[in-house]
PDB file of C-alpha atoms in Angstrom:
ATOM      1  CA  MET P  21     -17.489  12.081  -8.253  1.00  0.00           C
ATOM      2  CA  PRO P  22     -16.204  12.502 -11.921  1.00  0.00           C
ATOM      3  CA  ALA P  23     -17.663  10.150 -14.756  1.00  0.00           C
ATOM      4  CA  GLY P  24     -15.816   7.271 -14.895  1.00  0.00           C
ATOM      5  CA  LEU P  25     -13.577   6.999 -11.536  1.00  0.00           C
ATOM      6  CA  GLN P  26     -15.249   4.141 -10.077  1.00  0.00           C
ATOM      7  CA  ALA P  27     -13.502   0.748 -11.077  1.00  0.00           C
ATOM      8  CA  GLN P  28     -10.309   2.898 -11.103  1.00  0.00           C
ATOM      9  CA  ALA P  29      -6.707   2.937  -9.318  1.00  0.00           C
ATOM     10  CA  GLY P  30      -4.778   5.831  -8.635  1.00  0.00           C
ATOM     11  CA  ILE P  31      -1.836   7.107  -5.790  1.00  0.00           C
ATOM     12  CA  GLY P  32      -1.186   9.091  -2.656  1.00  0.00           C
ATOM     13  CA  LEU P  33       0.882  11.912  -4.029  1.00  0.00           C
ATOM     14  CA  ARG P  34       3.889  12.812  -2.576  1.00  0.00           C
ATOM     15  CA  PRO P  35       5.827  16.036  -3.414  1.00  0.00           C
ATOM     16  CA  GLN P  36       8.708  13.373  -4.967  1.00  0.00           C
ATOM     17  CA  HIS P  37       6.175  12.832  -7.367  1.00  0.00           C
ATOM     18  CA  TYR P  38       5.108  15.926  -8.429  1.00  0.00           C
ATOM     19  CA  ASN P  39       7.332  16.253 -11.839  1.00  0.00           C
ATOM     20  CA  ASP P  40       6.519  12.655 -12.027  1.00  0.00           C
ATOM     21  CA  ALA P  41       2.511  12.908 -12.312  1.00  0.00           C
ATOM     22  CA  LEU P  42       2.421  16.359 -14.597  1.00  0.00           C
ATOM     23  CA  ALA P  43       5.034  14.152 -16.918  1.00  0.00           C
ATOM     24  CA  ASN P  44       2.540  11.191 -16.631  1.00  0.00           C
ATOM     25  CA  PRO P  45      -1.047  11.818 -16.153  1.00  0.00           C
ATOM     26  CA  ARG P  46      -1.698   8.657 -17.928  1.00  0.00           C
ATOM     27  CA  ASP P  47      -0.649   6.267 -15.771  1.00  0.00           C
ATOM     28  CA  VAL P  48      -3.278   6.900 -12.871  1.00  0.00           C
ATOM     29  CA  ALA P  49      -6.526   7.321 -13.066  1.00  0.00           C
ATOM     30  CA  PHE P  50      -6.535  10.204  -9.548  1.00  0.00           C
ATOM     31  CA  VAL P  51      -3.876  11.210  -6.428  1.00  0.00           C
ATOM     32  CA  GLU P  52      -4.991  11.599  -2.865  1.00  0.00           C
ATOM     33  CA  VAL P  53      -3.404  13.843  -1.117  1.00  0.00           C
ATOM     34  CA  HIS P  54      -3.675  14.738   2.585  1.00  0.00           C
ATOM     35  CA  PRO P  55      -5.084  18.091   2.923  1.00  0.00           C
ATOM     36  CA  GLU P  56      -3.419  19.255   6.284  1.00  0.00           C
ATOM     37  CA  ASN P  57       0.055  19.554   4.691  1.00  0.00           C
ATOM     38  CA  TYR P  58      -1.608  22.465   2.251  1.00  0.00           C
ATOM     39  CA  LEU P  59      -2.969  24.150   5.125  1.00  0.00           C
ATOM     40  CA  CYS P  60      -0.497  27.054   4.469  1.00  0.00           C
ATOM     41  CA  ALA P  61      -1.394  30.140   2.347  1.00  0.00           C
ATOM     42  CA  GLY P  62       1.232  29.140  -1.043  1.00  0.00           C
ATOM     43  CA  GLY P  63       4.334  27.957  -1.542  1.00  0.00           C
ATOM     44  CA  PRO P  64       5.684  25.146  -3.979  1.00  0.00           C
ATOM     45  CA  GLN P  65       2.835  22.513  -2.413  1.00  0.00           C
ATOM     46  CA  HIS P  66      -0.174  24.763  -3.959  1.00  0.00           C
ATOM     47  CA  HIS P  67       1.791  25.390  -6.943  1.00  0.00           C
ATOM     48  CA  TYR P  68       2.163  21.707  -7.525  1.00  0.00           C
ATOM     49  CA  LEU P  69      -1.182  20.168  -7.209  1.00  0.00           C
ATOM     50  CA  THR P  70      -2.642  23.627  -8.637  1.00  0.00           C
ATOM     51  CA  LEU P  71      -1.480  21.877 -11.592  1.00  0.00           C
ATOM     52  CA  VAL P  72      -1.782  18.189 -11.130  1.00  0.00           C
ATOM     53  CA  ARG P  73      -5.721  19.184 -10.484  1.00  0.00           C
ATOM     54  CA  GLU P  74      -5.898  20.539 -13.836  1.00  0.00           C
ATOM     55  CA  ILE P  75      -5.031  16.868 -15.285  1.00  0.00           C
ATOM     56  CA  LEU P  76      -6.491  14.883 -12.922  1.00  0.00           C
ATOM     57  CA  PRO P  77      -9.030  14.106  -9.859  1.00  0.00           C
ATOM     58  CA  VAL P  78      -7.783  14.626  -6.590  1.00  0.00           C
ATOM     59  CA  SER P  79      -9.131  13.467  -3.182  1.00  0.00           C
ATOM     60  CA  PHE P  80      -8.236  14.629  -0.019  1.00  0.00           C
ATOM     61  CA  HIS P  81      -7.728  12.016   3.010  1.00  0.00           C
ATOM     62  CA  GLY P  82      -7.440  13.769   6.444  1.00  0.00           C
ATOM     63  CA  VAL P  83      -5.216  12.896   9.217  1.00  0.00           C
ATOM     64  CA  GLY P  84      -5.793  15.900  11.523  1.00  0.00           C
ATOM     65  CA  LEU P  85      -9.135  16.170  12.593  1.00  0.00           C
ATOM     66  CA  SER P  86      -9.442  13.336  16.054  1.00  0.00           C
ATOM     67  CA  LEU P  87     -13.111  12.014  14.920  1.00  0.00           C
ATOM     68  CA  GLY P  88     -13.167   9.378  17.784  1.00  0.00           C
ATOM     69  CA  GLY P  89     -11.956  11.971  20.344  1.00  0.00           C
ATOM     70  CA  GLU P  90     -13.326  12.890  23.050  1.00  0.00           C
ATOM     71  CA  THR P  91     -14.071  16.859  21.872  1.00  0.00           C
ATOM     72  CA  ARG P  92     -15.567  18.166  18.706  1.00  0.00           C
ATOM     73  CA  PRO P  93     -13.687  18.719  15.833  1.00  0.00           C
ATOM     74  CA  ASP P  94     -11.645  21.624  15.987  1.00  0.00           C
ATOM     75  CA  ARG P  95     -13.947  24.612  14.442  1.00  0.00           C
ATOM     76  CA  THR P  96     -10.688  26.249  12.861  1.00  0.00           C
ATOM     77  CA  HIS P  97      -9.347  23.198  11.292  1.00  0.00           C
ATOM     78  CA  LEU P  98     -13.109  22.685  10.202  1.00  0.00           C
ATOM     79  CA  GLU P  99     -12.756  26.211   8.332  1.00  0.00           C
ATOM     80  CA  ARG P 100     -10.103  26.067   6.873  1.00  0.00           C
ATOM     81  CA  LEU P 101     -10.231  22.308   5.310  1.00  0.00           C
ATOM     82  CA  ARG P 102     -13.789  23.831   3.729  1.00  0.00           C
ATOM     83  CA  GLY P 103     -11.189  26.335   2.208  1.00  0.00           C
ATOM     84  CA  LEU P 104      -9.076  24.344   0.563  1.00  0.00           C
ATOM     85  CA  ILE P 105     -12.235  22.062  -0.423  1.00  0.00           C
ATOM     86  CA  ASP P 106     -13.726  24.735  -2.110  1.00  0.00           C
ATOM     87  CA  ARG P 107     -10.111  26.002  -3.563  1.00  0.00           C
ATOM     88  CA  TYR P 108      -9.752  22.117  -5.232  1.00  0.00           C
ATOM     89  CA  GLN P 109     -12.566  20.259  -5.338  1.00  0.00           C
ATOM     90  CA  PRO P 110     -12.330  16.975  -4.213  1.00  0.00           C
ATOM     91  CA  PHE P 111     -14.350  14.072  -5.561  1.00  0.00           C
ATOM     92  CA  ARG P 112     -13.163  12.600  -1.544  1.00  0.00           C
ATOM     93  CA  PHE P 113     -12.755  13.426   1.992  1.00  0.00           C
ATOM     94  CA  SER P 114     -12.021  10.840   3.919  1.00  0.00           C
ATOM     95  CA  GLU P 115     -11.133  10.278   7.603  1.00  0.00           C
ATOM     96  CA  HIS P 116     -10.423   7.325  10.605  1.00  0.00           C
ATOM     97  CA  LEU P 117     -11.559   5.987  12.769  1.00  0.00           C
ATOM     98  CA  ALA P 118      -9.482   7.184  15.502  1.00  0.00           C
ATOM     99  CA  TRP P 119      -8.709   9.728  17.867  1.00  0.00           C
ATOM    100  CA  SER P 120      -5.230  11.838  17.599  1.00  0.00           C
ATOM    101  CA  SER P 121      -5.969  14.708  19.673  1.00  0.00           C
ATOM    102  CA  HIS P 122      -6.897  15.439  23.751  1.00  0.00           C
ATOM    103  CA  GLY P 123      -6.895  17.511  26.233  1.00  0.00           C
ATOM    104  CA  GLY P 124      -5.286  19.733  23.750  1.00  0.00           C
ATOM    105  CA  HIS P 125      -1.830  17.380  23.309  1.00  0.00           C
ATOM    106  CA  PHE P 126      -2.003  16.452  20.177  1.00  0.00           C
ATOM    107  CA  PHE P 127      -0.126  12.817  19.110  1.00  0.00           C
ATOM    108  CA  ASN P 128       1.980  11.709  15.945  1.00  0.00           C
ATOM    109  CA  ASP P 129      -0.286   8.562  15.619  1.00  0.00           C
ATOM    110  CA  LEU P 130      -3.936   7.432  14.424  1.00  0.00           C
ATOM    111  CA  LEU P 131      -5.318   5.992  17.721  1.00  0.00           C
ATOM    112  CA  PRO P 132      -7.617   3.502  18.494  1.00  0.00           C
ATOM    113  CA  LEU P 133     -10.755   3.400  20.636  1.00  0.00           C
ATOM    114  CA  PRO P 134     -13.124   0.562  22.165  1.00  0.00           C
ATOM    115  CA  TYR P 135     -16.478  -0.239  20.041  1.00  0.00           C
ATOM    116  CA  THR P 136     -19.192   1.106  22.987  1.00  0.00           C
ATOM    117  CA  GLN P 137     -22.322   2.913  21.997  1.00  0.00           C
ATOM    118  CA  ARG P 138     -20.847   5.492  23.775  1.00  0.00           C
ATOM    119  CA  ASN P 139     -17.576   6.278  21.851  1.00  0.00           C
ATOM    120  CA  LEU P 140     -20.420   5.023  18.828  1.00  0.00           C
ATOM    121  CA  ALA P 141     -22.762   8.010  19.555  1.00  0.00           C
ATOM    122  CA  ARG P 142     -20.215  11.004  19.828  1.00  0.00           C
ATOM    123  CA  MET P 143     -18.380   9.622  16.717  1.00  0.00           C
ATOM    124  CA  VAL P 144     -21.833  10.212  14.489  1.00  0.00           C
ATOM    125  CA  ASP P 145     -21.924  13.859  16.485  1.00  0.00           C
ATOM    126  CA  HIS P 146     -18.918  14.657  15.609  1.00  0.00           C
ATOM    127  CA  VAL P 147     -19.178  13.054  11.517  1.00  0.00           C
ATOM    128  CA  VAL P 148     -22.205  14.949  11.459  1.00  0.00           C
ATOM    129  CA  GLU P 149     -20.388  18.098  12.413  1.00  0.00           C
ATOM    130  CA  THR P 150     -18.051  17.428   9.752  1.00  0.00           C
ATOM    131  CA  GLN P 151     -20.341  16.863   7.385  1.00  0.00           C
ATOM    132  CA  GLU P 152     -22.557  19.717   7.173  1.00  0.00           C
ATOM    133  CA  ALA P 153     -18.524  22.023   8.156  1.00  0.00           C
ATOM    134  CA  LEU P 154     -17.782  20.971   5.023  1.00  0.00           C
ATOM    135  CA  GLY P 155     -20.581  20.551   2.703  1.00  0.00           C
ATOM    136  CA  ARG P 156     -20.483  17.089   1.415  1.00  0.00           C
ATOM    137  CA  GLN P 157     -20.454  13.598   2.522  1.00  0.00           C
ATOM    138  CA  ILE P 158     -17.247  12.188   4.265  1.00  0.00           C
ATOM    139  CA  LEU P 159     -15.425   8.234   4.249  1.00  0.00           C
ATOM    140  CA  ILE P 160     -14.460   7.302   7.181  1.00  0.00           C
ATOM    141  CA  GLU P 161     -11.831   4.335   7.481  1.00  0.00           C
ATOM    142  CA  ASN P 162     -10.722   1.328   9.578  1.00  0.00           C
ATOM    143  CA  PRO P 163      -8.304   1.390  11.537  1.00  0.00           C
ATOM    144  CA  SER P 164      -5.128  -0.869  12.064  1.00  0.00           C
ATOM    145  CA  LEU P 165      -4.748  -2.659  15.281  1.00  0.00           C
ATOM    146  CA  TYR P 166      -2.375  -3.803  17.761  1.00  0.00           C
ATOM    147  CA  LEU P 167      -4.358  -4.589  20.550  1.00  0.00           C
ATOM    148  CA  GLY P 168      -7.954  -5.266  21.659  1.00  0.00           C
ATOM    149  CA  PHE P 169     -10.238  -3.660  24.069  1.00  0.00           C
ATOM    150  CA  ALA P 170     -11.873  -5.429  26.795  1.00  0.00           C
ATOM    151  CA  GLU P 171     -14.589  -2.759  27.164  1.00  0.00           C
ATOM    152  CA  SER P 172     -15.719  -3.210  23.399  1.00  0.00           C
ATOM    153  CA  GLU P 173     -19.175  -3.903  23.097  1.00  0.00           C
ATOM    154  CA  MET P 174     -19.463  -4.881  19.432  1.00  0.00           C
ATOM    155  CA  SER P 175     -17.125  -5.909  16.318  1.00  0.00           C
ATOM    156  CA  GLU P 176     -15.129  -3.454  14.114  1.00  0.00           C
ATOM    157  CA  PRO P 177     -17.785  -3.790  11.235  1.00  0.00           C
ATOM    158  CA  GLU P 178     -20.320  -3.452  13.351  1.00  0.00           C
ATOM    159  CA  PHE P 179     -19.380  -0.183  14.248  1.00  0.00           C
ATOM    160  CA  LEU P 180     -18.655   0.651  11.259  1.00  0.00           C
ATOM    161  CA  ALA P 181     -22.373  -0.546  10.069  1.00  0.00           C
ATOM    162  CA  GLN P 182     -24.101   1.605  12.157  1.00  0.00           C
ATOM    163  CA  LEU P 183     -21.184   4.348  12.201  1.00  0.00           C
ATOM    164  CA  ALA P 184     -22.525   5.746   8.843  1.00  0.00           C
ATOM    165  CA  ALA P 185     -26.465   3.601   9.326  1.00  0.00           C
ATOM    166  CA  CYS P 186     -26.870   6.928  11.662  1.00  0.00           C
ATOM    167  CA  SER P 187     -23.971   9.735  10.793  1.00  0.00           C
ATOM    168  CA  GLY P 188     -25.110   9.257   6.775  1.00  0.00           C
ATOM    169  CA  CYS P 189     -21.560   8.770   6.281  1.00  0.00           C
ATOM    170  CA  ALA P 190     -19.612   5.781   3.702  1.00  0.00           C
ATOM    171  CA  LEU P 191     -16.817   3.521   4.374  1.00  0.00           C
ATOM    172  CA  LEU P 192     -12.786   3.834   3.457  1.00  0.00           C
ATOM    173  CA  LEU P 193     -11.929   0.089   3.254  1.00  0.00           C
ATOM    174  CA  ASP P 194      -8.362   0.068   3.791  1.00  0.00           C
ATOM    175  CA  ILE P 195      -7.509  -4.289   3.050  1.00  0.00           C
ATOM    176  CA  ASN P 196      -4.279  -3.541   4.483  1.00  0.00           C
ATOM    177  CA  ASN P 197      -5.675  -2.229   7.267  1.00  0.00           C
ATOM    178  CA  LEU P 198      -8.166  -5.050   7.465  1.00  0.00           C
ATOM    179  CA  TYR P 199      -5.572  -7.690   6.656  1.00  0.00           C
ATOM    180  CA  VAL P 200      -3.324  -6.310  10.165  1.00  0.00           C
ATOM    181  CA  SER P 201      -5.743  -5.921  12.775  1.00  0.00           C
ATOM    182  CA  ALA P 202      -6.777  -9.683  11.907  1.00  0.00           C
ATOM    183  CA  ILE P 203      -3.214 -11.058  11.246  1.00  0.00           C
ATOM    184  CA  ASN P 204      -2.197  -9.275  14.824  1.00  0.00           C
ATOM    185  CA  ALA P 205      -6.155 -10.352  16.346  1.00  0.00           C
ATOM    186  CA  GLY P 206      -5.033 -13.816  15.489  1.00  0.00           C
ATOM    187  CA  THR P 207      -8.264 -13.995  13.440  1.00  0.00           C
ATOM    188  CA  ASP P 208      -9.287 -14.891  10.271  1.00  0.00           C
ATOM    189  CA  PRO P 209      -8.692 -12.017   7.649  1.00  0.00           C
ATOM    190  CA  TRP P 210     -11.322 -13.741   5.377  1.00  0.00           C
ATOM    191  CA  ALA P 211     -13.954 -13.532   7.997  1.00  0.00           C
ATOM    192  CA  SER P 212     -13.395  -9.560   9.014  1.00  0.00           C
ATOM    193  CA  LEU P 213     -14.042  -9.123   5.201  1.00  0.00           C
ATOM    194  CA  ALA P 214     -16.849 -10.915   5.195  1.00  0.00           C
ATOM    195  CA  ALA P 215     -18.149  -9.053   7.927  1.00  0.00           C
ATOM    196  CA  PHE P 216     -17.715  -6.198   6.482  1.00  0.00           C
ATOM    197  CA  PRO P 217     -20.405  -3.955   5.149  1.00  0.00           C
ATOM    198  CA  LEU P 218     -19.660  -3.654   2.270  1.00  0.00           C
ATOM    199  CA  TRP P 219     -22.532  -2.022   0.802  1.00  0.00           C
ATOM    200  CA  GLN P 220     -21.602   1.256   2.834  1.00  0.00           C
ATOM    201  CA  VAL P 221     -18.131   1.726   1.083  1.00  0.00           C
ATOM    202  CA  GLY P 222     -16.987   4.287  -1.615  1.00  0.00           C
ATOM    203  CA  GLU P 223     -13.198   3.546  -1.540  1.00  0.00           C
ATOM    204  CA  ILE P 224     -11.182   0.756  -1.066  1.00  0.00           C
ATOM    205  CA  HIS P 225      -7.155   1.580  -0.397  1.00  0.00           C
ATOM    206  CA  LEU P 226      -4.258  -0.881  -0.082  1.00  0.00           C
ATOM    207  CA  ALA P 227      -1.262  -0.543   1.103  1.00  0.00           C
ATOM    208  CA  GLY P 228       2.071  -2.561   1.936  1.00  0.00           C
ATOM    209  CA  HIS P 229       3.291  -3.331   5.778  1.00  0.00           C
ATOM    210  CA  ALA P 230       6.313  -4.319   7.524  1.00  0.00           C
ATOM    211  CA  ARG P 231       6.476  -8.182   9.728  1.00  0.00           C
ATOM    212  CA  GLN P 232       8.513  -8.455  12.899  1.00  0.00           C
ATOM    213  CA  VAL P 233       8.983 -10.773  15.115  1.00  0.00           C
ATOM    214  CA  ASP P 234       9.869 -10.849  18.928  1.00  0.00           C
ATOM    215  CA  ALA P 235      11.878 -13.198  21.056  1.00  0.00           C
ATOM    216  CA  ASP P 236       9.242 -15.760  21.664  1.00  0.00           C
ATOM    217  CA  GLY P 237       8.601 -15.983  17.565  1.00  0.00           C
ATOM    218  CA  ASP P 238       5.297 -14.170  17.927  1.00  0.00           C
ATOM    219  CA  VAL P 239       4.509 -11.919  15.100  1.00  0.00           C
ATOM    220  CA  LEU P 240       3.290  -8.599  14.402  1.00  0.00           C
ATOM    221  CA  LEU P 241       2.262  -7.033  11.551  1.00  0.00           C
ATOM    222  CA  ILE P 242       2.799  -2.854  11.012  1.00  0.00           C
ATOM    223  CA  ASP P 243       0.512  -0.960   8.907  1.00  0.00           C
ATOM    224  CA  ALA P 244       4.136   1.028   7.761  1.00  0.00           C
ATOM    225  CA  HIS P 245       2.896   2.238   4.275  1.00  0.00           C
ATOM    226  CA  ASN P 246       6.819   1.264   2.633  1.00  0.00           C
ATOM    227  CA  ALA P 247       6.565  -1.616   0.888  1.00  0.00           C
ATOM    228  CA  PRO P 248       4.100  -3.798  -2.208  1.00  0.00           C
ATOM    229  CA  VAL P 249       1.036  -5.089  -1.070  1.00  0.00           C
ATOM    230  CA  ALA P 250       1.270  -8.476   0.254  1.00  0.00           C
ATOM    231  CA  ASP P 251       0.194 -11.203  -2.267  1.00  0.00           C
ATOM    232  CA  ALA P 252      -2.600 -12.143   0.890  1.00  0.00           C
ATOM    233  CA  VAL P 253      -4.004  -8.303   0.906  1.00  0.00           C
ATOM    234  CA  TRP P 254      -4.356  -8.757  -2.899  1.00  0.00           C
ATOM    235  CA  GLN P 255      -6.376 -11.619  -2.618  1.00  0.00           C
ATOM    236  CA  LEU P 256      -8.896 -10.500   0.204  1.00  0.00           C
ATOM    237  CA  PHE P 257      -8.739  -7.457  -2.631  1.00  0.00           C
ATOM    238  CA  ALA P 258      -9.746  -9.404  -4.965  1.00  0.00           C
ATOM    239  CA  GLU P 259     -12.311 -10.847  -3.276  1.00  0.00           C
ATOM    240  CA  ALA P 260     -13.862  -7.952  -2.190  1.00  0.00           C
ATOM    241  CA  VAL P 261     -14.615  -6.439  -5.361  1.00  0.00           C
ATOM    242  CA  ALA P 262     -15.502  -9.112  -6.554  1.00  0.00           C
ATOM    243  CA  VAL P 263     -18.591  -8.585  -4.947  1.00  0.00           C
ATOM    244  CA  MET P 264     -19.023  -4.814  -4.366  1.00  0.00           C
ATOM    245  CA  PRO P 265     -20.571  -2.607  -6.389  1.00  0.00           C
ATOM    246  CA  PRO P 266     -17.451  -0.521  -8.300  1.00  0.00           C
ATOM    247  CA  VAL P 267     -15.217   1.994  -6.465  1.00  0.00           C
ATOM    248  CA  PRO P 268     -12.484   4.040  -6.888  1.00  0.00           C
ATOM    249  CA  VAL P 269      -9.290   1.860  -4.986  1.00  0.00           C
ATOM    250  CA  LEU P 270      -5.894   3.734  -4.194  1.00  0.00           C
ATOM    251  CA  ILE P 271      -2.478   2.809  -3.458  1.00  0.00           C
ATOM    252  CA  GLU P 272      -0.885   3.849  -0.637  1.00  0.00           C
ATOM    253  CA  TRP P 273       3.119   4.201  -0.214  1.00  0.00           C
ATOM    254  CA  ASP P 274       4.032   6.691   2.414  1.00  0.00           C
ATOM    255  CA  ASN P 275       7.908   5.576   3.586  1.00  0.00           C
ATOM    256  CA  ASP P 276      10.244   4.547   1.947  1.00  0.00           C
ATOM    257  CA  LEU P 277       9.013   5.686  -1.590  1.00  0.00           C
ATOM    258  CA  PRO P 278      10.054   4.041  -4.527  1.00  0.00           C
ATOM    259  CA  ALA P 279      10.516   5.381  -8.007  1.00  0.00           C
ATOM    260  CA  TRP P 280       7.213   7.039 -10.136  1.00  0.00           C
ATOM    261  CA  ALA P 281       7.309   3.566 -12.031  1.00  0.00           C
ATOM    262  CA  GLU P 282       7.671   0.773  -8.888  1.00  0.00           C
ATOM    263  CA  LEU P 283       4.610   3.026  -7.586  1.00  0.00           C
ATOM    264  CA  THR P 284       2.484   3.326 -10.548  1.00  0.00           C
ATOM    265  CA  ALA P 285       2.505  -0.231 -11.581  1.00  0.00           C
ATOM    266  CA  GLU P 286       1.013  -1.535  -7.913  1.00  0.00           C
ATOM    267  CA  ALA P 287      -1.892   1.060  -9.479  1.00  0.00           C
ATOM    268  CA  HIS P 288      -2.014  -0.714 -12.721  1.00  0.00           C
ATOM    269  CA  SER P 289      -2.205  -4.351 -10.735  1.00  0.00           C
ATOM    270  CA  ALA P 290      -5.228  -3.024  -8.736  1.00  0.00           C
ATOM    271  CA  GLN P 291      -6.371  -1.498 -12.187  1.00  0.00           C
ATOM    272  CA  SER P 292      -5.926  -5.136 -13.923  1.00  0.00           C
ATOM    273  CA  ILE P 293      -7.715  -6.471 -10.893  1.00  0.00           C
ATOM    274  CA  LEU P 294     -10.980  -4.181 -11.117  1.00  0.00           C
ATOM    275  CA  ASP P 295     -10.820  -5.084 -14.984  1.00  0.00           C
ATOM    276  CA  LEU P 296     -10.924  -8.575 -13.825  1.00  0.00           C
ATOM    277  CA  SER P 297     -14.205  -7.710 -11.244  1.00  0.00           C
ATOM    278  CA  GLN P 298     -16.038  -5.645 -14.034  1.00  0.00           C
ATOM    279  CA  PRO P 299     -19.219  -7.976 -15.922  1.00  0.00           C
ATOM    280  CA  GLY P 300     -17.342  -9.549 -18.701  1.00  0.00           C
ATOM    281  CA  GLY P 301     -13.852  -8.800 -17.341  1.00  0.00           C
ATOM    282  CA  ARG P 302     -13.107 -12.584 -17.125  1.00  0.00           C
ATOM    283  CA  LEU P 303     -14.955 -13.477 -19.780  1.00  0.00           C
ATOM    284  CA  ALA P 304     -13.017 -11.113 -21.610  1.00  0.00           C
ATOM    285  CA  ALA P 305      -9.459 -12.053 -20.316  1.00  0.00           C
ATOM    286  CA  ILE P 306     -10.028 -16.056 -20.724  1.00  0.00           C
ATOM    287  CA  ALA P 307     -10.967 -14.907 -24.637  1.00  0.00           C
TER     288      ALA P 307
END
């Protein structure tokens, strides 16, 4: 990781904000992109990312490896990702605790899996294979859940802790996902945070969610990435960074994209909380 990126806030970069990032690189500490959007020989995507990479650190957040699936990671996809990594040298590469393909069919979603010993062993194998192919440690993100599995044999924090310990990966803590999953399950998000293996976290994501209410009055939260970070998620974030080692933090906003100023204001809010979490931060703020 580049020196100084610990406890720094960045944003997910989308094409609508290429020119803004180039014109205002001091507004954020780093940017993150989905590498699957750059699996092409050339074109405007590479033109702009090359320019951005010259002035800002970049991280990759993959969405297509289907590491929780039954089949091994696709070797061709891994080779193409390795080419992108060699080209842009991202300081982080992350993926998801999820699956998105089966039997040659690909789904436009990140689907959950039961937390069983069998799935853990397979996920460990897939993460190890991916790390060997990419030549680096990767981070695995906790999912947003809308249902539970009766066949799960362990909790999500236990599954993730064992995955990191057995594969050598690190974790990406998405605090919005943690909150969404807890509310949808009718459990306490603060207890979920307390149980999370924070010592294995190498990056944090923050995002907004959508709230739906059915005819019976039951609430369902959707990890929509289309709104500002909710107050409860900010509170969980402040609690987390107060007790864990400093790590980079990313604002994810993928749908209904706001203006650059609104997006970077979210990153500045995250940075303010990060600054207060550092030694002397609270005292300096009071003084």
